[in-house]
Amino acid sequence: MKSGLRPDPTIFVIFGAGGDLAWRKLVPALYNLFLDGWLPAKYQILGVGHGDMSDAGYRAHLKKGLDKVSRRGKAQKEAWNDFASRISFVSAELGEIKTYKDLAKKLSALGNEWDILPNQIFYLALPPSLVGDVIKGLAAGGLNGDRCRIVVEKPFGNDLESARALNRRLGEVFNENQIFRIDHYLGKETVQNILAFRFGNALFEPVWNRRYIDHVQITVAEDVGVEHRGHYYDKAGALRDMIQNHLLQIFCLIAMEAPVSLNDNEVRNKKVDVLRAIRPILPERVHEHAVSGQYGTGWIEGKHVKGYRSEPRVAKGSATETFAALRLFIDNWRWQDVPFYMRTGKRLPAKISEVSIQFRNVPHQTFPPAALRDWHPNRLIIAIQPEEGIFLRFQSKYPGPAMRLSPVMMQFYYRETFDVSPPDAYETLLLDVMIGDATLFMRADQAEAAWSVITPILDAWNASKPTDFPNYQAGTWGPEEAQTLIAQDGYNWMSPTYLQCQDDTATCKVSMEPMS
Ligand code: BG6
């Protein structure tokens, strides 16, 4: 969200230095920021973790991750050596206050050396069970001054109550403007582009309401299973892992009112208004609004894959949902009675995220039935990943002597339009933390409001455990009930545009059909 600012000198402390997040996301993102000239002239990265590791050993470990995952491929030796010369490893026990006192001395010595009070960023790349210890330690070490910022990863709590407790705990030590609750979807270019698309154009806003929009679908599908994260995921499930954060944030960007400016609190105020206007789901009606599923064995890209209950570190009779679909309404002037459907799941046929906005029918049909054989309502698709772009379907006249309407697509592809490779979400978000811009981060009230939305569903699902799990085959679009959820209003889930385009470019150009 920044506009060309370069951060002040910064010390970046990663708690959980040896973990997957540091290896796969944080350090590659910092390295790319370095290459693009966004890191401050003076910076230091301290990895705090268990065990004994030399600085050289730690750097070599990080380089392996970077070479594997960075959007730029393998690191160039010289650039990497330059970047990595400012990375060091600190072996420490997170539960001991001494750790933080020692850290405070180290940070202050660096500040003295630089002759400036640097920004101090504490990134908690840790399981939730360790977060409390670190907050306590940072307070004891006096590491919560004006220059300090703390970044907290999801899951942000496990339910409304624990999220509130975590907010209280953070609030005792830091001011809200020092706290960055990260949701990496908000850093994705295509997700940020929703703001640009809606509020940078005069064209769409007048039709962006119940008068013209019929319904909205948000799909965030993954073809992977739980991989090596069974231990975490089995306690979380799709509702907590994806809907409470990523999908509800996309939903807010689609539904929010126009912010007066890009000021962080202004944008977040508008988003939290949406969450608060969601029609509460009554306990006895949860089944009309939410569907859960769990994958069994199946096939993904021609390979046989195991069912969820056979994944490592998952309970044998697990009742955790790996698929969730929701039907929500927003009680306000703009959206009254417009259904919003969202679905997410593991082991679905492909990794695809997109928002599909279907417009209402024309108020009066001018054309005779023979002209309308291929007619479809207008639809706008915001493709988030892997395809990045925006597509608009409208009617045109099929060439020929007769009047026949045929749907066509107007298409904007990032890859064709811009000649830069978009930054990874973490690059954008880490830079924002360094600059102190919290627009793309969850504020305390947002996180709690999102938990409030899903709490009745969590409670209902907890109260009556499913007896039919696994209820969808890996490689399919989730359980039958997901279809029933949307069919009760007379709709179908849309087959993601990306898949249609992959299967058949011609189909992509002329039509976007509901899934059969
Ligand atoms: C994470 C979830 O927040 O997002 C994962 O914990 C999920 O379960 C991931 O796989 C998806 O992110 P992306 O950017 O790959 O769509």
mmCIF file of C-alpha atoms and ligand atoms in Angstrom, residues 154 184-185 188 222 229 232-233 241-242 246 346 351 385, ligand 1:
data_model
loop_
_atom_site.group_PDB
_atom_site.id
_atom_site.type_symbol
_atom_site.label_atom_id
_atom_site.label_comp_id
_atom_site.label_asym_id
_atom_site.label_seq_id
_atom_site.Cartn_x
_atom_site.Cartn_y
_atom_site.Cartn_z
ATOM 1 C CA LYS A 154 -2.478 -16.744 11.732
ATOM 2 C CA HIS A 184 -1.070 -13.065 3.340
ATOM 3 C CA TYR A 185 -4.043 -12.976 0.949
ATOM 4 C CA LYS A 188 -1.591 -10.663 -3.206
ATOM 5 C CA GLU A 222 -6.581 -26.138 -3.454
ATOM 6 C CA ARG A 229 0.632 -29.860 8.528
ATOM 7 C CA TYR A 232 -2.057 -28.062 13.066
ATOM 8 C CA TYR A 233 -4.786 -28.601 10.509
ATOM 9 C CA ASP A 241 -7.797 -22.021 8.396
ATOM 10 C CA MET A 242 -9.241 -20.225 5.367
ATOM 11 C CA HIS A 246 -8.625 -15.167 3.678
ATOM 12 C CA LYS A 346 -8.272 -29.185 0.120
ATOM 13 C CA LYS A 351 -5.588 -24.682 -7.152
ATOM 14 C CA GLN A 385 -4.669 -17.163 -8.833
HETATM 15 C C1 BG6 B 1 -2.689 -20.675 4.495
HETATM 16 C C2 BG6 B 1 -3.404 -21.894 4.988
HETATM 17 O O1 BG6 B 1 -3.050 -19.552 5.245
HETATM 18 O O2 BG6 B 1 -3.035 -20.448 3.134
HETATM 19 C C3 BG6 B 1 -3.058 -23.086 4.133
HETATM 20 O O3 BG6 B 1 -3.020 -22.140 6.330
HETATM 21 C C4 BG6 B 1 -3.311 -22.813 2.682
HETATM 22 O O4 BG6 B 1 -3.793 -24.243 4.546
HETATM 23 C C5 BG6 B 1 -2.652 -21.502 2.267
HETATM 24 O O5 BG6 B 1 -2.771 -23.876 1.924
HETATM 25 C C6 BG6 B 1 -3.058 -21.120 0.868
HETATM 26 O O6 BG6 B 1 -2.328 -19.997 0.463
HETATM 27 P P1 BG6 B 1 -2.010 -19.721 -1.076
HETATM 28 O O7 BG6 B 1 -1.349 -18.397 -1.079
HETATM 29 O O8 BG6 B 1 -1.130 -20.836 -1.522
HETATM 30 O O9 BG6 B 1 -3.337 -19.742 -1.769
#
